[in-house]
PDB file of C-alpha atoms in Angstrom:
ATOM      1  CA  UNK A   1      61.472 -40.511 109.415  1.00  0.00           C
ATOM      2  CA  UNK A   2      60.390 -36.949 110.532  1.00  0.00           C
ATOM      3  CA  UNK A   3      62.791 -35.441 113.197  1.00  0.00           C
ATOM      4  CA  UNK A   4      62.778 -31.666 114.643  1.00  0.00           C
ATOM      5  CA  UNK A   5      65.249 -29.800 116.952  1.00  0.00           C
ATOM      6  CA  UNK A   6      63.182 -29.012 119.497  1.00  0.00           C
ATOM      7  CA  UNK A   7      59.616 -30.129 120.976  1.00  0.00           C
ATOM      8  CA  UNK A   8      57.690 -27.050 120.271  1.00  0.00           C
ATOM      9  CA  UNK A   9      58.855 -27.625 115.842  1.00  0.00           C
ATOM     10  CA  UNK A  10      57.554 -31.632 117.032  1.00  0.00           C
ATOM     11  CA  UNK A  11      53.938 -30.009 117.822  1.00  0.00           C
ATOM     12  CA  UNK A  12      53.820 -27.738 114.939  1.00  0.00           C
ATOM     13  CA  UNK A  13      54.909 -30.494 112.194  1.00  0.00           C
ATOM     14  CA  UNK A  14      52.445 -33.065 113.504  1.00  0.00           C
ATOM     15  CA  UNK A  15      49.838 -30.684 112.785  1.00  0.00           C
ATOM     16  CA  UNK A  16      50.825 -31.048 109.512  1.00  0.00           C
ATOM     17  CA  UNK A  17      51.449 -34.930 109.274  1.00  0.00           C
ATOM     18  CA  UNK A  18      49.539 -36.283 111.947  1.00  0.00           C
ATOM     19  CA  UNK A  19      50.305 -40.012 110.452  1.00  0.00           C
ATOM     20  CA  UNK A  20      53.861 -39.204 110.709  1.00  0.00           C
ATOM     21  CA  UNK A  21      55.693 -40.018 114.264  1.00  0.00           C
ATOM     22  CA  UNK A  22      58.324 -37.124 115.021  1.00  0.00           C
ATOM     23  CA  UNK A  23      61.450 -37.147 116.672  1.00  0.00           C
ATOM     24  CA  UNK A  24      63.033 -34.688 118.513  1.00  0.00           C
ATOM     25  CA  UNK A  25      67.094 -34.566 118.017  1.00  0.00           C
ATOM     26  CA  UNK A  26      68.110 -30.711 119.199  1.00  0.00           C
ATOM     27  CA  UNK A  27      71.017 -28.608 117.583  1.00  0.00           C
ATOM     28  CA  UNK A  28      74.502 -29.022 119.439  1.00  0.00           C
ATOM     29  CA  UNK A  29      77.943 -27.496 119.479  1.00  0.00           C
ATOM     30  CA  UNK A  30      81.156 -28.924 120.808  1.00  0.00           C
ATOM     31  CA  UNK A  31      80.860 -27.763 124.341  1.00  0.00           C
ATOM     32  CA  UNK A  32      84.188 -27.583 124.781  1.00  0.00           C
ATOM     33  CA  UNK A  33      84.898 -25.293 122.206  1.00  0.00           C
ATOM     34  CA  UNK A  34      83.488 -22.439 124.487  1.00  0.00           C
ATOM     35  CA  UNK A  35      84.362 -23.741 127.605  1.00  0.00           C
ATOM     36  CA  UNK A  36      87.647 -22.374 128.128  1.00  0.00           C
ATOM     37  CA  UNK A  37      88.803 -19.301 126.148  1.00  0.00           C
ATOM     38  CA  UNK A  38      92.191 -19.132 124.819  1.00  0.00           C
ATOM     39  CA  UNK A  39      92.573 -15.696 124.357  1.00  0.00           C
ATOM     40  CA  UNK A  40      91.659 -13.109 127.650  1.00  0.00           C
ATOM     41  CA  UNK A  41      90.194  -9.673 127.408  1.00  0.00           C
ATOM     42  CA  UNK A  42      89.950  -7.199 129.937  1.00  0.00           C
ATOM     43  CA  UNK A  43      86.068  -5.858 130.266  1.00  0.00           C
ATOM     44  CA  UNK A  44      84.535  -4.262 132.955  1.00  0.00           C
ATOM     45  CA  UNK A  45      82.823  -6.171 136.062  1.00  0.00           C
ATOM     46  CA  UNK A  46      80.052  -5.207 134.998  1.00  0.00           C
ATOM     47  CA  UNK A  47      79.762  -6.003 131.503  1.00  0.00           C
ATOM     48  CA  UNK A  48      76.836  -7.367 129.630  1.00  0.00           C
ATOM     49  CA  UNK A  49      77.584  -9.072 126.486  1.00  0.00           C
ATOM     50  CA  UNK A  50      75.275  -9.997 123.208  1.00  0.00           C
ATOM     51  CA  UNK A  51      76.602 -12.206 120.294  1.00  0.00           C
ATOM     52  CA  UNK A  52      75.178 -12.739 116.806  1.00  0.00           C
ATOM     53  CA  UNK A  53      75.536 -11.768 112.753  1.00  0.00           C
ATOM     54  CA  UNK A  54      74.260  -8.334 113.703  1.00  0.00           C
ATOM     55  CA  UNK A  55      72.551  -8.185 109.902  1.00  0.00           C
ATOM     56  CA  UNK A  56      70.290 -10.453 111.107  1.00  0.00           C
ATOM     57  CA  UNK A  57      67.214  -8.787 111.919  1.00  0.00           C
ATOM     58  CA  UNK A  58      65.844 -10.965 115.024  1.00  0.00           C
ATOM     59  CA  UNK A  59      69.193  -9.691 115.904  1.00  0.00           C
ATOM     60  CA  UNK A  60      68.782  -5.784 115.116  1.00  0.00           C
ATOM     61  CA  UNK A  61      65.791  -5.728 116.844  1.00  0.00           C
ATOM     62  CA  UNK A  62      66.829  -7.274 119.744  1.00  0.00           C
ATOM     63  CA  UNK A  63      69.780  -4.452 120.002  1.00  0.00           C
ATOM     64  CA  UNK A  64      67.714  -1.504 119.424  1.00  0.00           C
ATOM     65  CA  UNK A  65      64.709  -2.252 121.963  1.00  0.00           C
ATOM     66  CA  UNK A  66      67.511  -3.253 124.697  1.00  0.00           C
ATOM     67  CA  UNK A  67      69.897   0.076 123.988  1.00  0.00           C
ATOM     68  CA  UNK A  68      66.433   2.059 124.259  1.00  0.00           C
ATOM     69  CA  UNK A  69      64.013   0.509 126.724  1.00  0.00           C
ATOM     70  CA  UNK A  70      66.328  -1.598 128.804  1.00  0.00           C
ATOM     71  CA  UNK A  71      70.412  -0.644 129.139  1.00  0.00           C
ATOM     72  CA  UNK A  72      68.983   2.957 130.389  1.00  0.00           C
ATOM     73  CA  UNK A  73      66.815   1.410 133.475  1.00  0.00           C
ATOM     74  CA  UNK A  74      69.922  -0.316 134.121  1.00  0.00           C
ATOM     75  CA  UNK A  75      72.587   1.964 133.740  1.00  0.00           C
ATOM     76  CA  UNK A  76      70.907   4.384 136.833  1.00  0.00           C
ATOM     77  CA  UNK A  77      71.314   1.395 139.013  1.00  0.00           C
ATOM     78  CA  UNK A  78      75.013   0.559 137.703  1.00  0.00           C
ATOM     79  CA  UNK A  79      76.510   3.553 136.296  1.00  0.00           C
ATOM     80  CA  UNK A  80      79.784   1.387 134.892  1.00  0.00           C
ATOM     81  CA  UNK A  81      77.113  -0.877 132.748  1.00  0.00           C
ATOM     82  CA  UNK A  82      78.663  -1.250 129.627  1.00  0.00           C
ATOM     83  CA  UNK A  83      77.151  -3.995 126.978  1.00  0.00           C
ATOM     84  CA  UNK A  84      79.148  -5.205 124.083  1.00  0.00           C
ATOM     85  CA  UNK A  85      77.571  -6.329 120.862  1.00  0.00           C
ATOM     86  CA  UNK A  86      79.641  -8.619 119.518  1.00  0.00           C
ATOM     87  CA  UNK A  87      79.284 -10.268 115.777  1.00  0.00           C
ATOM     88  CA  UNK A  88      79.867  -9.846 112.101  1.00  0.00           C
ATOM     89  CA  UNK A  89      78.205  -6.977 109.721  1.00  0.00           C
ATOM     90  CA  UNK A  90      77.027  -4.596 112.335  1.00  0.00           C
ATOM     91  CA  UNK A  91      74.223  -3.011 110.559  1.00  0.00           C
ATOM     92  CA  UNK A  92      74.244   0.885 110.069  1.00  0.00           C
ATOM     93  CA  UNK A  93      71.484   1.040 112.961  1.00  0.00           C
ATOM     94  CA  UNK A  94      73.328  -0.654 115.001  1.00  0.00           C
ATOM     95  CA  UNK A  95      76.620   0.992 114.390  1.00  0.00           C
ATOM     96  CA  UNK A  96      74.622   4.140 115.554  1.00  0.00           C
ATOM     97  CA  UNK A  97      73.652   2.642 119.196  1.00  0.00           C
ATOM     98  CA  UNK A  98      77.557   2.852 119.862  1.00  0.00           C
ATOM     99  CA  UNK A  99      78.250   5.144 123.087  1.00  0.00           C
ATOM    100  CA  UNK A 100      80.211   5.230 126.657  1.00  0.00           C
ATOM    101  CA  UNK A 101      77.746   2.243 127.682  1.00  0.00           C
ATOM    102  CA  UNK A 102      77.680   0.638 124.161  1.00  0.00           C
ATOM    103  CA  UNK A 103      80.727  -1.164 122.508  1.00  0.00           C
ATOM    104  CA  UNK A 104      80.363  -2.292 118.708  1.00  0.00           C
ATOM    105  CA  UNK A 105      82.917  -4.947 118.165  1.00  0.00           C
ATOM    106  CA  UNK A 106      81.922  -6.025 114.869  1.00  0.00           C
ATOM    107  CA  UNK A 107      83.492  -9.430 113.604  1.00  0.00           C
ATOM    108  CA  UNK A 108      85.837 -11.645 116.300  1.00  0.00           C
ATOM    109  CA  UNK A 109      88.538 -14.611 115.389  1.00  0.00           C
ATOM    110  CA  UNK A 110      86.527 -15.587 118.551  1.00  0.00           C
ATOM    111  CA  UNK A 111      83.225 -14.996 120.910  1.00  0.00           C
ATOM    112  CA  UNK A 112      84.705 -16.972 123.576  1.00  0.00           C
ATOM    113  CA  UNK A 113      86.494 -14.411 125.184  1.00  0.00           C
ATOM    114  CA  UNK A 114      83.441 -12.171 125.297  1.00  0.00           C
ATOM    115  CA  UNK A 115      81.639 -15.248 126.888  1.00  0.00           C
ATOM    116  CA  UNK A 116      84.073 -15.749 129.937  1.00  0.00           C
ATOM    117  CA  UNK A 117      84.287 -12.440 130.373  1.00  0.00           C
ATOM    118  CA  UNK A 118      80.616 -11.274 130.358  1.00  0.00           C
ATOM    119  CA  UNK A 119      79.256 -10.498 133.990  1.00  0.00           C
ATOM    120  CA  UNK A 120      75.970 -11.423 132.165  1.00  0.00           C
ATOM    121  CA  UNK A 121      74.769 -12.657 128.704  1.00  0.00           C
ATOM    122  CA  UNK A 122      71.651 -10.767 127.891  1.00  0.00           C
ATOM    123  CA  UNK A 123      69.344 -12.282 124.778  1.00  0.00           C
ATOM    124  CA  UNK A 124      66.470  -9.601 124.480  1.00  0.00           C
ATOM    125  CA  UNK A 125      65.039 -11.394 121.358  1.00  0.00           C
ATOM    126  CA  UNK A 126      61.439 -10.537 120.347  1.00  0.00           C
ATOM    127  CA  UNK A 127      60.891 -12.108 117.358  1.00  0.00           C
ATOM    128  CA  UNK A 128      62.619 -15.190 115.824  1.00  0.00           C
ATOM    129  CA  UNK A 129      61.994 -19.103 116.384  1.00  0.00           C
ATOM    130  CA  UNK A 130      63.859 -22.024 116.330  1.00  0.00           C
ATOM    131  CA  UNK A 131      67.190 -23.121 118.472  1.00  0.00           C
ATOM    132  CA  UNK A 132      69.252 -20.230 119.194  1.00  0.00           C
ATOM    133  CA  UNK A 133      72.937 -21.275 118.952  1.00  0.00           C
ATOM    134  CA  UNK A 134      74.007 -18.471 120.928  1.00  0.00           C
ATOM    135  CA  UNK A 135      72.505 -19.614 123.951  1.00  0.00           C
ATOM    136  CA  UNK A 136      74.124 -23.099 124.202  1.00  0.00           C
ATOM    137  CA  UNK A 137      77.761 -21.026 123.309  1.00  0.00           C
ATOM    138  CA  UNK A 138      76.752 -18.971 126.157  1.00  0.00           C
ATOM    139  CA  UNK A 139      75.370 -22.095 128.359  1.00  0.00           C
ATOM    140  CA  UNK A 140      78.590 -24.007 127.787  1.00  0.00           C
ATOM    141  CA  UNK A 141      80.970 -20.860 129.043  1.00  0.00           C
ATOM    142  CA  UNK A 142      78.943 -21.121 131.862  1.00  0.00           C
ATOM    143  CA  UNK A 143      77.544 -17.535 131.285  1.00  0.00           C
ATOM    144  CA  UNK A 144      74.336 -16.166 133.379  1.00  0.00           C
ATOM    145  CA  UNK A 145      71.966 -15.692 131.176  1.00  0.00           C
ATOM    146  CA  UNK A 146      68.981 -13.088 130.947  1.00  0.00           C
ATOM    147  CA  UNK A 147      66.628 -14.093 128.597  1.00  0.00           C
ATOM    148  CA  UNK A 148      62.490 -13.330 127.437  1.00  0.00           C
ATOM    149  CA  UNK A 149      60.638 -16.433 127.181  1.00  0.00           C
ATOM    150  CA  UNK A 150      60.633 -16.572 123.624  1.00  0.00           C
ATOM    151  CA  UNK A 151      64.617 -16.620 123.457  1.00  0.00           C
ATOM    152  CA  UNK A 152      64.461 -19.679 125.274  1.00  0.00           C
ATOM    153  CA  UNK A 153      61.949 -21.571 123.468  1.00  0.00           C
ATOM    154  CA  UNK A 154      62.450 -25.417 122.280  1.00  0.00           C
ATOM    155  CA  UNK A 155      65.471 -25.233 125.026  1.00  0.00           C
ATOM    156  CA  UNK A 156      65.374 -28.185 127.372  1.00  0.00           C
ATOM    157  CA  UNK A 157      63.583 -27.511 130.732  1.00  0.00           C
ATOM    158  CA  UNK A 158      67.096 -27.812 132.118  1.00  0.00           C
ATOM    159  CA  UNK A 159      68.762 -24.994 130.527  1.00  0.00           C
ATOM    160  CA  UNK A 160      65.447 -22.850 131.038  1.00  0.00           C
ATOM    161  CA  UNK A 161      66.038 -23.161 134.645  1.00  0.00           C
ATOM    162  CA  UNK A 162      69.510 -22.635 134.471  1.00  0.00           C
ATOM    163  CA  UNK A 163      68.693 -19.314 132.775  1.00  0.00           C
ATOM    164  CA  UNK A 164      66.644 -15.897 134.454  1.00  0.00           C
ATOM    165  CA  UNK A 165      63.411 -15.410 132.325  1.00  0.00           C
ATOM    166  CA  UNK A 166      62.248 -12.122 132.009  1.00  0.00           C
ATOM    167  CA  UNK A 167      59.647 -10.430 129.540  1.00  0.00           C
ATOM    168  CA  UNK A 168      59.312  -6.722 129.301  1.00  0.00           C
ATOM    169  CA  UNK A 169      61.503  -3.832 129.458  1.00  0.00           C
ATOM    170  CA  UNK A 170      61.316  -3.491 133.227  1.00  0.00           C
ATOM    171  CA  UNK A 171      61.179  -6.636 134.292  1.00  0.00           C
ATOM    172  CA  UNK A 172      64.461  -7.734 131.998  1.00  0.00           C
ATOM    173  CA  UNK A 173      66.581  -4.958 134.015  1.00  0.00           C
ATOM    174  CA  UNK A 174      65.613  -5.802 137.289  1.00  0.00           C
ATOM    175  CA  UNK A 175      66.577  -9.448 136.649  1.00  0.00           C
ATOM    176  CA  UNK A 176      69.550  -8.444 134.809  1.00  0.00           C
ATOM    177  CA  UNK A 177      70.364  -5.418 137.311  1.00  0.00           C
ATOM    178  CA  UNK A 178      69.861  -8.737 140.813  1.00  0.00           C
ATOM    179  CA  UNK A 179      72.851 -10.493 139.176  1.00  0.00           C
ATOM    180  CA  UNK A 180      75.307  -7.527 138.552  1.00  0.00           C
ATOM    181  CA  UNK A 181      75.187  -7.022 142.281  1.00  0.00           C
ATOM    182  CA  UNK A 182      75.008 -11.049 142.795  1.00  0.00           C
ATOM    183  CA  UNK A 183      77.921 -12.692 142.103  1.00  0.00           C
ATOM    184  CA  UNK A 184      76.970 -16.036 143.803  1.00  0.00           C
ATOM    185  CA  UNK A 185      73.982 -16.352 142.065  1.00  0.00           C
ATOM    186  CA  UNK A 186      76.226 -15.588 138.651  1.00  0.00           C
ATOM    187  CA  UNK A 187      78.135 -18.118 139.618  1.00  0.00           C
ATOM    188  CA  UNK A 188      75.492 -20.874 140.548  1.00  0.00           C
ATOM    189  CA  UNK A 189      73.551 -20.027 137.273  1.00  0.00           C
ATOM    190  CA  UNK A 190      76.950 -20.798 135.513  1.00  0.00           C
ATOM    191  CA  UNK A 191      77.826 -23.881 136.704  1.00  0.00           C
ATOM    192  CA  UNK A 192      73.965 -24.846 136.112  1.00  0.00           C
ATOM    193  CA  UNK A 193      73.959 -23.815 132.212  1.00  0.00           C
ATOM    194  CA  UNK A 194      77.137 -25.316 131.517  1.00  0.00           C
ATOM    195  CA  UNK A 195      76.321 -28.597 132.630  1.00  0.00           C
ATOM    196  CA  UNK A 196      72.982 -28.525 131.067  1.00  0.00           C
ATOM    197  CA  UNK A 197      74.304 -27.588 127.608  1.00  0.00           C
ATOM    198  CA  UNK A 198      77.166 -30.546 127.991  1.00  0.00           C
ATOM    199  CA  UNK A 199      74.253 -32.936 128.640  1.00  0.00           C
ATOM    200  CA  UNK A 200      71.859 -32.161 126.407  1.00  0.00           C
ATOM    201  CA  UNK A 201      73.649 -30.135 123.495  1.00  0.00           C
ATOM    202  CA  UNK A 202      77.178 -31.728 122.951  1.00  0.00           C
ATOM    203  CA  UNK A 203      77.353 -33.088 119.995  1.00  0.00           C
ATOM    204  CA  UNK A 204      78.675 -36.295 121.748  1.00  0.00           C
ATOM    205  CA  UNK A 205      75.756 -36.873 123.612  1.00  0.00           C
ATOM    206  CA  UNK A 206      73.487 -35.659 120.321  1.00  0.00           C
ATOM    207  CA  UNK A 207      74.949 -38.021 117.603  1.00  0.00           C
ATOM    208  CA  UNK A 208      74.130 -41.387 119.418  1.00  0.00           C
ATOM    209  CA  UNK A 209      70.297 -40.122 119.471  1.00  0.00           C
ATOM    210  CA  UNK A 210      70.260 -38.964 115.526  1.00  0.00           C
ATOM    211  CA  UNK A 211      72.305 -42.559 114.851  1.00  0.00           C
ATOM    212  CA  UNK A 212      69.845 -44.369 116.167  1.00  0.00           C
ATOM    213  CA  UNK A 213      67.237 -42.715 114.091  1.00  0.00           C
ATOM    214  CA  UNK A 214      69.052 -43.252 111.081  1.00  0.00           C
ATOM    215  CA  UNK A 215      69.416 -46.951 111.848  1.00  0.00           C
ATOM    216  CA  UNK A 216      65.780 -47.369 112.313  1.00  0.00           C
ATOM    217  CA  UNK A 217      65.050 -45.731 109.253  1.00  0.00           C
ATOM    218  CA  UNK A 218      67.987 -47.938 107.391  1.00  0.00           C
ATOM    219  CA  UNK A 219      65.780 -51.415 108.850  1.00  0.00           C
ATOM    220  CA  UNK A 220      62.267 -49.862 107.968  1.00  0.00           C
TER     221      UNK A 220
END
């Protein structure tokens, strides 16, 4: 048996084995390990928050275009903008982008906090593939989420609409610069990801699907 995490892997491996049937079984987390947060911070309302091993470069990249081309457009709409880049081994260019609308955490016991507390959870990723984790964390805190296109590939069309797609530099601060002054539609967006990632990305509802696999592949 051939499986994949996410449709658009599916397409791309059965170019490879065409004889081969493919089954998608997606990445998952335990919803309800982000869905509360133990532990409360105090951030600004409006506070944008990013999440990832900041090493990685996907990750670096991501940072730099968004401190550049993106967080300044913002920041003359919404003076008190501040975005927080939180994860593990900050790397020395990113350690640089720290300023009075740039907070370097470095590593957390926890991104959960950050999560509930994020007025919105921006993914500016450019390059990169596969399932990215930190939007079904984000999904199941019931974050709004700003997101280009490619950040949301191989996510299922319900979390895609339960997210604001946005490609460019201009484009990506307008959306994310609407929901800073739109609670409600925070809110709604929220309540829309969370329940998305609990149906399609907890690992409860995951590990019937892969079982089920396995047990074909067990009877030939």
């Amino acid at each position: 048996s051939v499986t994949a995490v996410s449709d658009e892997d599916a397409r791309q491996l059965a170019g490879f084995r065409p004889d081969r049937q493919i089954t998608v079984v997606p990445n998952g987390i335990f919803v309800e390990d982000y869905a509360h947060a133990e532990d409360t911070l105090d951030l600004e309302p409006h506070a944008l928050v990013f999440t990832g091993k900041m090493d990685y470069r996907p990750n670096i990249d991501a940072m730099q275009w968004f401190c550049a081309d993106v967080l300044p457009r913002i920041s003359e709409l919404i003076p008190d903008v501040r975005l927080y880049i939180v994860g593990q081994k900050p790397h020395a260019s990113i350690a640089a982008l720290g300023s009075a609308h740039v907070q370097i955490t470095g590593w957390v016991p926890s991104v959960a906090p950050f999560l509930h507390q994020a007025a919105v959870y921006v993914t500016p990723l450019r390059v990169g593939s596969g399932t990215r984790l930190k939007l079904l964390e984000a999904a199941a805190a019931g974050c709004a989420i700003v997101s280009p296109p490619l950040g949301a590939e191989g996510l299922h069309p319900d979390l895609q609409a339960a997210m604001r797609l946005a490609d460019g530099a201009d484009r990506f601060a307008s959306a994310v610069v609407t929901l800073l002054r739109d609670a409600d539609a925070r809110a709604q967006l929220g309540v829309q990801a969370e329940a998305a990632a609990r149906e399609h990305y907890d690992w409860s509802a995951i590990i019937p699907r892969l079982t089920r696999v396995l047990e074909q592949d067990a009877h030939g």
